[in-house]
Coordinates of C-alpha atoms and ligand atoms in Angstrom, one line a residue:
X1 CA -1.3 23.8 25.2
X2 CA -4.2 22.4 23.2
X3 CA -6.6 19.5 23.5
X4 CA -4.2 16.8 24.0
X5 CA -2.3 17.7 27.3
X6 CA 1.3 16.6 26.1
X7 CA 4.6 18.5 25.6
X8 CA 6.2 18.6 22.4
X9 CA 9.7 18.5 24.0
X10 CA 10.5 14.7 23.2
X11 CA 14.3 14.2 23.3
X12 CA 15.5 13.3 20.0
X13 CA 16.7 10.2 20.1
X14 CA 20.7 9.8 18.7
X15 CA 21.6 7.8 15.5
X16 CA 24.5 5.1 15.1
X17 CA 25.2 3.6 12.1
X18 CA 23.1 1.3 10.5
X19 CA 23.6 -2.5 10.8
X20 CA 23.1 -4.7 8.2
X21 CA 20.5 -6.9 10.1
X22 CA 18.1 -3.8 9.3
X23 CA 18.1 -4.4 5.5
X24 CA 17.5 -8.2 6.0
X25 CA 14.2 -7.3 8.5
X26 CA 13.2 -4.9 5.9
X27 CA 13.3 -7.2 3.0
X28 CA 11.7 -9.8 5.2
X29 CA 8.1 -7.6 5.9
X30 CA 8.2 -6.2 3.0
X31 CA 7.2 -9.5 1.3
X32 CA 4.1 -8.9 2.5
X33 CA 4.0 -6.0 -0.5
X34 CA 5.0 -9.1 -3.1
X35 CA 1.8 -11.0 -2.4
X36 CA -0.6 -7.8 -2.0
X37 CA 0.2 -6.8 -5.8
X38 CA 0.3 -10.3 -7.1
X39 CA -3.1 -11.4 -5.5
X40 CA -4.1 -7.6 -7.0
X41 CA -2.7 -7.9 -10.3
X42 CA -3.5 -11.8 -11.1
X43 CA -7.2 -11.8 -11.8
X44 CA -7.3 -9.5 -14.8
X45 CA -5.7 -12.3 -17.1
X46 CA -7.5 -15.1 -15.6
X47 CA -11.1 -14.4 -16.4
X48 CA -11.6 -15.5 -19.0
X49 CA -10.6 -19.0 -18.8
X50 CA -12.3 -19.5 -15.6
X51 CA -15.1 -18.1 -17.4
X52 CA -15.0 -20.6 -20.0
X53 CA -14.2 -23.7 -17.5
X54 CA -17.2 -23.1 -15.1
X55 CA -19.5 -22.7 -18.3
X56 CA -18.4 -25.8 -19.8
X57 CA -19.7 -27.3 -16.4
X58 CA -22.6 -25.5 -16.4
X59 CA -22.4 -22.9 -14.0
X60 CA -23.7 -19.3 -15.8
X61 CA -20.8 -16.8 -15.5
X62 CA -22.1 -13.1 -16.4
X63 CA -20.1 -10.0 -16.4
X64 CA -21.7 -9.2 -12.6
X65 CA -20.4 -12.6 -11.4
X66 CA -16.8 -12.0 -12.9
X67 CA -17.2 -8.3 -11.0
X68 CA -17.9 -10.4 -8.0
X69 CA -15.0 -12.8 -8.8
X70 CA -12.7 -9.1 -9.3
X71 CA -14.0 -7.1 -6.3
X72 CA -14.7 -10.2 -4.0
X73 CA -10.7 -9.0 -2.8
X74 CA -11.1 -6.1 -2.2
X75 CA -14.5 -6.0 0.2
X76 CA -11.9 -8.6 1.8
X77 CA -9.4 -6.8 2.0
X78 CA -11.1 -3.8 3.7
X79 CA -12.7 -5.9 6.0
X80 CA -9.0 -7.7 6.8
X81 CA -8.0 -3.6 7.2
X82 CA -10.6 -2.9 9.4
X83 CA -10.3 -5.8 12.4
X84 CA -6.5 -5.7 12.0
X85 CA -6.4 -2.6 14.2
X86 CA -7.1 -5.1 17.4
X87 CA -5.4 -8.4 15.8
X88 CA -2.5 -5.8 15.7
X89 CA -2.9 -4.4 19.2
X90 CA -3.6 -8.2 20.9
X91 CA -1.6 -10.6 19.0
X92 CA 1.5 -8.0 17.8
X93 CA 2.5 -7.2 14.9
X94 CA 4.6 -10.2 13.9
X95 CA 2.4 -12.6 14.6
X96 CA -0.7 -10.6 12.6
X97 CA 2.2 -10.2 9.8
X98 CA 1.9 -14.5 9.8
X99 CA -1.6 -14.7 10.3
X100 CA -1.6 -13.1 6.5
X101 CA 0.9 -15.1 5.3
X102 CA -1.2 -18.5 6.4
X103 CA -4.6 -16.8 5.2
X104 CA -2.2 -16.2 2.1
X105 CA -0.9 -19.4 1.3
X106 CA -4.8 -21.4 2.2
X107 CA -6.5 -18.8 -0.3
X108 CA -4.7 -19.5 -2.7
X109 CA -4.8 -23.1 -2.7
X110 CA -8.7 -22.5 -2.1
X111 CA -8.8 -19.8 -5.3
X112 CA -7.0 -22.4 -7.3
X113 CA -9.3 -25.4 -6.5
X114 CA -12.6 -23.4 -6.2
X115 CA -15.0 -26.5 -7.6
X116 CA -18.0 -23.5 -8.5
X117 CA -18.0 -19.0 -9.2
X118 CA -19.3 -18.9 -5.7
X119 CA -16.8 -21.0 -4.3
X120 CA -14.0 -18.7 -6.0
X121 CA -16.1 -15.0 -4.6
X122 CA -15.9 -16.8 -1.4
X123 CA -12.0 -17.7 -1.2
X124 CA -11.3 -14.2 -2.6
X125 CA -12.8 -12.3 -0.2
X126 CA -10.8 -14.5 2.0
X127 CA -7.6 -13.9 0.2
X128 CA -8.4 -10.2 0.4
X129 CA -8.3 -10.8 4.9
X130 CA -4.8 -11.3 3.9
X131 CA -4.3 -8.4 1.6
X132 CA -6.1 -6.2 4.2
X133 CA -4.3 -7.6 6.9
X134 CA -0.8 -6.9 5.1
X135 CA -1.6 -3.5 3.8
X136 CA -2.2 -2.6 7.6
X137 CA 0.4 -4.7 9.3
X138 CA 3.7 -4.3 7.2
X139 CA 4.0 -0.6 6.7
X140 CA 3.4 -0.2 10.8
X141 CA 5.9 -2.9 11.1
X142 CA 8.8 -1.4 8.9
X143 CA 8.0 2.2 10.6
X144 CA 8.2 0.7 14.2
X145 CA 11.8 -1.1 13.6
X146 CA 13.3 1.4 11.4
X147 CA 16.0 3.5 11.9
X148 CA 14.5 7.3 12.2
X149 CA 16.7 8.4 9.0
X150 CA 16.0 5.0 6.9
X151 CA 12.3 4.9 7.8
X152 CA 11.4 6.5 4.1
X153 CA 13.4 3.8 2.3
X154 CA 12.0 0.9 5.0
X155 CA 8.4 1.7 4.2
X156 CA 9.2 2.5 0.8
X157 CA 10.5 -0.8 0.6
X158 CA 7.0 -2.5 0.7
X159 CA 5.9 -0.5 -1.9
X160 CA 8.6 -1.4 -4.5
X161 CA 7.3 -5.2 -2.9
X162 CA 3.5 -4.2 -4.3
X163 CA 5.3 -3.2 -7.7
X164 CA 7.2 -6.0 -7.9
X165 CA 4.1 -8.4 -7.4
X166 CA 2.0 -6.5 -9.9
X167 CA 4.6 -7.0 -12.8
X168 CA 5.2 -10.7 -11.6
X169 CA 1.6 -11.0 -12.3
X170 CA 1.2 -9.2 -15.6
X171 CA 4.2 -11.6 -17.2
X172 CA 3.0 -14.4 -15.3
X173 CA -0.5 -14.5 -16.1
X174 CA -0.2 -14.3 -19.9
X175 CA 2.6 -17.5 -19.5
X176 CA -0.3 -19.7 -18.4
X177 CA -2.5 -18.3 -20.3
X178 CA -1.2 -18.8 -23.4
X179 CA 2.1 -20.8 -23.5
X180 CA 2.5 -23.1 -20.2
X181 CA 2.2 -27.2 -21.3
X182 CA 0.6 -28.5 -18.6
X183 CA -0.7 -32.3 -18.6
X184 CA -0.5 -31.6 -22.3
X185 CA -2.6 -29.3 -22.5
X186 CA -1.4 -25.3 -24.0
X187 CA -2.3 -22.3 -22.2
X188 CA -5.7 -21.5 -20.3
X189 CA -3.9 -22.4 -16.9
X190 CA -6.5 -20.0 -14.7
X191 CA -6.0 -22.8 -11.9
X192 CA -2.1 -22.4 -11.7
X193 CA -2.3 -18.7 -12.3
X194 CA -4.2 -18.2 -8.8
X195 CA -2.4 -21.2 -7.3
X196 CA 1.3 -20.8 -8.0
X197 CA 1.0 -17.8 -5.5
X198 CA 1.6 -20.7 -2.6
X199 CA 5.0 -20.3 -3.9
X200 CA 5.4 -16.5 -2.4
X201 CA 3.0 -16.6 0.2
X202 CA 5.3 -19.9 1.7
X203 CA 8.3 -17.8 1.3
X204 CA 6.5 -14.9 3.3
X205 CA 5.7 -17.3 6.0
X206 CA 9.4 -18.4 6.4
X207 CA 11.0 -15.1 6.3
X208 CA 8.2 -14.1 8.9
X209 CA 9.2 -16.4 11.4
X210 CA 13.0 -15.4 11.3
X211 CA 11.4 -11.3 11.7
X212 CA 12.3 -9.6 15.9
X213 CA 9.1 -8.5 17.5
X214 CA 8.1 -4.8 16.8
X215 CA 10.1 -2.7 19.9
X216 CA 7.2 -0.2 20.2
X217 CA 5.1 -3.1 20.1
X218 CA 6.7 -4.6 23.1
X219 CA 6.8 -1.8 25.1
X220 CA 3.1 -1.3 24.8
X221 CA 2.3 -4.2 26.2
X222 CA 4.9 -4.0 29.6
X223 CA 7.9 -6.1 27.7
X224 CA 10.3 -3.8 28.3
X225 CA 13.3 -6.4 28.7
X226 CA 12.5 -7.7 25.4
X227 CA 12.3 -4.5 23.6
X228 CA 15.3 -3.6 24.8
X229 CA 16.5 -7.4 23.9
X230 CA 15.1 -6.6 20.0
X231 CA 16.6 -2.7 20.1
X232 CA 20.2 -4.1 20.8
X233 CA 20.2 -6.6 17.9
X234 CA 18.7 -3.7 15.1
X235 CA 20.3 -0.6 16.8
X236 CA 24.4 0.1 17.4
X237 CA 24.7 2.4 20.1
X238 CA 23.5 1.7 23.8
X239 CA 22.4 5.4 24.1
X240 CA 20.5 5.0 20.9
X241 CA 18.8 1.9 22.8
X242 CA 17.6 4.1 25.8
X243 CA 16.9 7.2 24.0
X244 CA 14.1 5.4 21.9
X245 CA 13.2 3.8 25.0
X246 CA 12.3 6.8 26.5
X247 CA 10.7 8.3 23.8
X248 CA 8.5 5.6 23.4
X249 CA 7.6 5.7 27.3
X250 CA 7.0 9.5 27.2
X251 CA 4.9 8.7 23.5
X252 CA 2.7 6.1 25.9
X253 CA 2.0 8.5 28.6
X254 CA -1.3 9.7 26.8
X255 CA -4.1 8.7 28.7
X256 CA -6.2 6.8 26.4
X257 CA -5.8 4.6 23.1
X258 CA -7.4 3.2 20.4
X259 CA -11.2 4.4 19.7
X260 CA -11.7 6.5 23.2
X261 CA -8.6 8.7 21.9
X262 CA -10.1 9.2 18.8
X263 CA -13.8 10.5 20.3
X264 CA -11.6 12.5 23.3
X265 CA -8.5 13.6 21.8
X266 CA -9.1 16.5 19.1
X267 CA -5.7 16.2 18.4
X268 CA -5.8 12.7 17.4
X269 CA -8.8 13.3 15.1
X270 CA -6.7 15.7 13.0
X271 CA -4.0 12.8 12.3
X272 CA -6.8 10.7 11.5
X273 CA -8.5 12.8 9.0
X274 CA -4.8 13.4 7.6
X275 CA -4.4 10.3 7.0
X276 CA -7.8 9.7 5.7
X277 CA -7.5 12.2 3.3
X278 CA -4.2 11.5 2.1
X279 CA -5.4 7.8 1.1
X280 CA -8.0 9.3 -0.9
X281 CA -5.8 11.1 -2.9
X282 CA -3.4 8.7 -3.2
X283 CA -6.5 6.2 -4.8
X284 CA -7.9 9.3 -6.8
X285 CA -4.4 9.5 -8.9
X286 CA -6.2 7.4 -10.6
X287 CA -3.1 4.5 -10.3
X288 CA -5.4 1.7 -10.1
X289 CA -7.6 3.0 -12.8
X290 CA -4.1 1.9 -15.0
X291 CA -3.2 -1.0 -13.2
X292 CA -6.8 -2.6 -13.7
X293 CA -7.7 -1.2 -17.1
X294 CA -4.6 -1.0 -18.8
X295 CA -5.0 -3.6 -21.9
X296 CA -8.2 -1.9 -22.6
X297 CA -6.7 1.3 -22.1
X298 CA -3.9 0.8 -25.0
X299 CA -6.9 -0.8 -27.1
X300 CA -8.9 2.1 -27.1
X301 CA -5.8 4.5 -27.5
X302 CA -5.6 2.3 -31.4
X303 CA -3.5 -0.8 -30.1
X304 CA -5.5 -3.4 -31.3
X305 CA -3.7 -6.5 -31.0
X306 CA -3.7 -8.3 -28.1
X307 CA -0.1 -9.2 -28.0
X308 CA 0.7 -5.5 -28.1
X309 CA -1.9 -5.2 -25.3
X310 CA -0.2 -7.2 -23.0
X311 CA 3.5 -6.2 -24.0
X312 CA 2.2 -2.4 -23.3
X313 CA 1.2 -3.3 -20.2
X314 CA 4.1 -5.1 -19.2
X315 CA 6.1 -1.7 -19.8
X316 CA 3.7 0.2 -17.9
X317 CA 4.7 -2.5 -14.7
X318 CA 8.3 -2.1 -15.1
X319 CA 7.7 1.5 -14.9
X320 CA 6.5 1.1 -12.0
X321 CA 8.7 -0.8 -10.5
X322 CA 11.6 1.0 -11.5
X323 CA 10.3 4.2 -10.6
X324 CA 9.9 3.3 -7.2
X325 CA 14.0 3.0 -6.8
X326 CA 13.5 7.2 -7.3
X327 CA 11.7 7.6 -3.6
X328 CA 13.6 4.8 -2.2
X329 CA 17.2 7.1 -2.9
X330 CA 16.0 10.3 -1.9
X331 CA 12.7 9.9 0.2
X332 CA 15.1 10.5 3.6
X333 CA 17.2 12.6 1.8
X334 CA 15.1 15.4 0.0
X335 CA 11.9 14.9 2.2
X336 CA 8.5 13.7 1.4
X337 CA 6.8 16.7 0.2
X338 CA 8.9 18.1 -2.4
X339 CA 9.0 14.2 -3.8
X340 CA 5.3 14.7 -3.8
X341 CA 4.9 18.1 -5.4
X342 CA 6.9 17.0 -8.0
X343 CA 4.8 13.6 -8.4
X344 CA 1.7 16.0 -8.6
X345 CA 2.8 18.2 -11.2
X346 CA 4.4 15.1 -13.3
X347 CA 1.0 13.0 -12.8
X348 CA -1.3 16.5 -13.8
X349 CA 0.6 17.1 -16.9
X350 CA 0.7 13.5 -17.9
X351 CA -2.9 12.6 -17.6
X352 CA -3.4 15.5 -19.3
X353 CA -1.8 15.1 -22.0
X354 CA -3.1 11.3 -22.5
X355 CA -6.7 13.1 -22.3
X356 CA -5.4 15.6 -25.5
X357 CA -4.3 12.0 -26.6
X358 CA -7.8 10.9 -27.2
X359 CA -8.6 14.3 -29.2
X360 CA -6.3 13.4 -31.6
X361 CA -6.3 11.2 -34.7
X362 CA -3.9 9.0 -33.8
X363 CA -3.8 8.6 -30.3
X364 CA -1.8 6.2 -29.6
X365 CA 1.9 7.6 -29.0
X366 CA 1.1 10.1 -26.7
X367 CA -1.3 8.0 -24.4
X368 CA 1.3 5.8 -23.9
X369 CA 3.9 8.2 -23.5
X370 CA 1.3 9.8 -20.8
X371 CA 0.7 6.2 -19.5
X372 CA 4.5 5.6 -18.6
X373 CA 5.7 9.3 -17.3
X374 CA 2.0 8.8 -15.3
X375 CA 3.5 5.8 -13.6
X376 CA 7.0 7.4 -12.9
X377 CA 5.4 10.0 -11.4
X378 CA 2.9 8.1 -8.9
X379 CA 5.4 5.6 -7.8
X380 CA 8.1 7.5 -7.4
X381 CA 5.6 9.9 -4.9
X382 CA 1.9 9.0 -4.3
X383 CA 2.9 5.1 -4.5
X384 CA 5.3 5.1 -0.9
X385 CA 5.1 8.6 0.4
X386 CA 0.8 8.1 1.6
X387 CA 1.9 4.7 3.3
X388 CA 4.9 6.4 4.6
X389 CA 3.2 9.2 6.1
X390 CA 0.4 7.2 7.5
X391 CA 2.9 4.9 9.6
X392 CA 3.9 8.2 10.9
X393 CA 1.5 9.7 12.0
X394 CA -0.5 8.7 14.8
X395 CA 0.8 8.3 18.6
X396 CA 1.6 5.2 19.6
X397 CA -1.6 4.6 21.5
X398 CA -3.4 5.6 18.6
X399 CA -1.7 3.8 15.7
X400 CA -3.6 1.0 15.5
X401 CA -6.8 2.3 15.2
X402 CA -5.3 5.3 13.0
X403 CA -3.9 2.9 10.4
X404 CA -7.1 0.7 10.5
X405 CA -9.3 3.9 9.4
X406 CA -6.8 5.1 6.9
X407 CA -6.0 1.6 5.4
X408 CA -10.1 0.6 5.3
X409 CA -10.2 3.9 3.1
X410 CA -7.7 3.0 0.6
X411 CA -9.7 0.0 -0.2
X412 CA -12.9 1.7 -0.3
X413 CA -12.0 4.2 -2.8
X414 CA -9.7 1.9 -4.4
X415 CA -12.9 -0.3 -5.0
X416 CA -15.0 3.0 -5.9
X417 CA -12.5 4.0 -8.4
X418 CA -12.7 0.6 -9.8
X419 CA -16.3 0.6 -10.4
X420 CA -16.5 3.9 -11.6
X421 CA -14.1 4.0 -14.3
X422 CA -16.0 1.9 -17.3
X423 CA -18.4 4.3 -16.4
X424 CA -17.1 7.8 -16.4
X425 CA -15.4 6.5 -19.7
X426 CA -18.2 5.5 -21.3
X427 CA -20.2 8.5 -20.1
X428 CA -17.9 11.2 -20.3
X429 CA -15.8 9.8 -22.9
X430 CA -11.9 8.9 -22.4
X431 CA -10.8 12.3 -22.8
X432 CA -12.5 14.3 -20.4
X433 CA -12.3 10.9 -18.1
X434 CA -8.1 11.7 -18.1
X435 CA -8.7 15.4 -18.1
X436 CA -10.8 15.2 -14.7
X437 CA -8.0 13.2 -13.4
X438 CA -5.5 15.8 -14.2
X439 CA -7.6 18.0 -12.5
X440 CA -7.2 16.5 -9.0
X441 CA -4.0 16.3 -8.8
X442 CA -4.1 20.6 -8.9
X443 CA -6.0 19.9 -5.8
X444 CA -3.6 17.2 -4.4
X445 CA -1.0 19.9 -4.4
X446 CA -3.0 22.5 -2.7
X447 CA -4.1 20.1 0.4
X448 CA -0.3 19.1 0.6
X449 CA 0.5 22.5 0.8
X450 CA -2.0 23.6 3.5
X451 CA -2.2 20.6 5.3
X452 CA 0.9 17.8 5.5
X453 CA 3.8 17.6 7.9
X454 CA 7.7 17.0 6.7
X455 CA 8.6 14.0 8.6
X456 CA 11.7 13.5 7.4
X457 CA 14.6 12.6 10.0
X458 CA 12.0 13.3 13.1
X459 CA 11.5 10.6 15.5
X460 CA 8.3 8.8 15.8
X461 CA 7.5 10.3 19.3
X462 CA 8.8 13.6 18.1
X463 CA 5.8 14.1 15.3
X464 CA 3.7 12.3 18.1
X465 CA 4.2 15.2 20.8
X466 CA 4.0 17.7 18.5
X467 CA 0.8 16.5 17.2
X468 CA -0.8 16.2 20.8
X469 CA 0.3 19.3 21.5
X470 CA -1.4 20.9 19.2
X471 CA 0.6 21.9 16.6
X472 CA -1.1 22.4 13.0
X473 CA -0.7 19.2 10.9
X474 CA 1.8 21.3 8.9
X475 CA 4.2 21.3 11.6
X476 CA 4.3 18.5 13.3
X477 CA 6.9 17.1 11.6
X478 CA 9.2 20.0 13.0
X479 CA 11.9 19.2 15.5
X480 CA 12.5 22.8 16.9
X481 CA 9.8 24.9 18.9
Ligands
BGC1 C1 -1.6 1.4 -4.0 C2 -2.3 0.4 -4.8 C3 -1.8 0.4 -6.2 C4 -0.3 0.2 -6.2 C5 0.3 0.4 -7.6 C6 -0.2 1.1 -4.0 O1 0.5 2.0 -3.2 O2 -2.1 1.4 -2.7 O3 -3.7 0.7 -4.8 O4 -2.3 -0.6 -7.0 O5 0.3 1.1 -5.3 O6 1.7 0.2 -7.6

């Protein structure tokens, strides 16, 4: 036995059927998704308004500010990501799901009243807490009250969530932009854009409070009566009550947690730089690259109108949405990693062909075309399957801090990617920009294939004892010896 001194002979636990309380719980955290893509999606169509407002008043607004005013959110948010690994572990994961939905619902009022630029940086980097905080806290969540065989859908439930947002903003945006009467005055709403999100991140709040604490959660923390109060109302068998009871006892039995586990416990490492790597690859996709640059995208691909623009990009968020349903039917059913290989090979050819795109006269149809089958193939596998897999997994006494690491990276290159794209196109050109792209996604497939578990339909402690007993990454998702 290697490094981490635990068996890998966790009982599986048994499976009743599913009650319908689940679905409602699932729903309910997922919202935290809805507000993450909303507050992502909602600046692009804003800045220029607000640019033209705080000019009027005299404030200077450069290109640098407005990059301020974009990235302000996500420096939040990885700072939210980064401290939510003890708000998780102290206050539980319920209560750090609200504490977003209140940092939520004040930064957007603060957003849509910001009196100055600087005002606005500060109340997004705020509003980004809350992003951070979410992208952390609701995929743990959904994993930890799951049902073992519905845990793919669960967490894949938040992602359809982040979709959903993202189109709500891209219609949204351009409604107060340009048609929305408002004290009789058409379009240019940048205010209401930003502040209308009170709506949601209300709605989150309530549907918070009616959520039951996190089991694993409970159990933790010597609540054992209450855990077992929470299992009965989300679980239908009594043996399926004890048997994930146990499971979680014998998944608490490792000796340390948090940041000693992850300086004593080889074994833990490798989960940690699993998941660390797989949020890399799921930001260098090159998703957000799309869900950032889109309009300027189509414009440069020959769609020069504006209207088209916007419609285009519309199209490319209901792809994403929609494609999202794919992983949510067969993630449990098919597995994780043969949805992924086929995302890989989908997003390679598709961002290849929009790079041929831009060697072409008339670029146009193809890019698009590449656009959209880009999208079906990232959210129906890179989207949900790297937050899946990272609320998998880490042991129990390691989860926190495992989720903090991998979720801080997401945001990092997420902001890297960001930053770097105006670049590469304009050094590189757009062509070889898409091509390089497609390249990684060749590499993608390789490091799933060496290195990333199945965790389909295995118990949380399962993949947790196999892991600290040393198995390689590749198998710890394997419920025989
Ligand atoms: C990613 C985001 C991305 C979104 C697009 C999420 O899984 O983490 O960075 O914007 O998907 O749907």
């Amino acid at each position: 036995m290697a490094g981490g001194g635990v068996s890998s002979d966790t009982v599986e636990v048994p499976s009743g059927p599913i009650k319908p309380i689940v679905y409602v719980v699932a729903f309910a955290a997922a919202t935290a998704g809805l507000l993450f893509g909303l507050d992502v999606g909602v600046i692009s169509g804003a800045q220029k308004f607000l640019q033209a407002e705080y000019e009027a008043q005299g404030f200077l607004v450069t290109d640098q500010v407005l990059e301020y005013i974009v990235s302000a959110l996500l420096f939040g948010a990885t700072f939210g990501a980064v401290c939510c690994g003890w708000i998780s572990s102290t206050l539980g994961r319920k209560r750090t799901l609200m504490l977003s939905a209140v940092i939520f619902t004040l930064g957007s009022v603060g957003c849509a009243m910001a009196p100055s630029p600087n005002v606005l940086i500060g109340m997004r980097f705020f509003l980004g807490l809350a992003v951070g905080i979410a992208s952390f806290v609701a995929p743990l969540y959904l994993s930890e009250v799951a049902p073992q065989r519905l845990r793919g859908a669960m967490v894949s439930m938040y992602q359809l969530m982040i979709t959903i947002g993202i189109l709500i903003a891209f219609v949204s945006d351009p409604y107060f932009a340009e048609y929305a009467v408002i004290g009789g005055k058409e379009g240019g709403h940048w205010r209401w854009m930003l502040g209308i999100l009170v709506v949601p991140a209300t709605a989150m709040g309530l549907a918070i409070l009616t959520l039951p604490r996190s089991p694993r959660w409970l159990l933790l923390n010597g609540k054992e009566e209450e855990a077992r109060e929470v299992l009965g109302r989300i679980r239908s068998l009594p043996e399926e009550i004890d048997g994930e009871v146990n499971a979680i006892k014998e998944d608490m039995k490792v000796p340390q947690n948090g940041f000693s586990l992850f300086t004593q416990n080889p074994n833990f490492r490798r989960a940690v730089y699993l998941g660390v790597g797989l949020q890399i690859i799921q930001q260098l996709t090159g998703i957000n690259v799309i869900m950032y640059y889109a309009p300027r995208i189509l414009e440069t691909a020959g769609f020069a109108s504006s209207e088209e623009q916007l419609w285009g990009t519309v199209v490319l968020g209901l792809v994403n949405v929609l494609s999202t349903f794919i992983a949510i039917a067969f993630v449990d059913r098919w597995g994780r990693k043969p949805i992924m290989y086929a995302g890989f090979v989908t997003m390679g050819l598709s961002m290849a062909a929009v790079g041929m795109a831009f060697r072409m006269e008339d670029a146009s149809y193809l890019a698009v075309g590449g656009l959209i089958v880009f999208l079906v193939g990232f959210a129906m596998s890179a989207g949900p399957i790297v937050w899946i897999l990272c609320s998998e997994i880490y042991p129990l006494n390691g989860r926190d801090f495992g989720i903090t690491v991998s979720t801080a990276t997401n945001w990092i290159v997420n902001g890297i990617v960001g930053v770097t794209f105006l670049k590469l196109l304009n050094g590189l050109g757009p062509s070889n920009t898409f091509f390089l792209y497609g390249g990684l996604e060749v590499l993608f497939f390789i490091f799933f294939v060496l290195f990333v578990p199945e965790t389909k339909g295995v118990s949380l402690e399962k993949i947790s004892a196999n892991l600290l007993s040393g198995k390689p990454l590749k198998e710890i998702g394997w419920v025989k010896e």
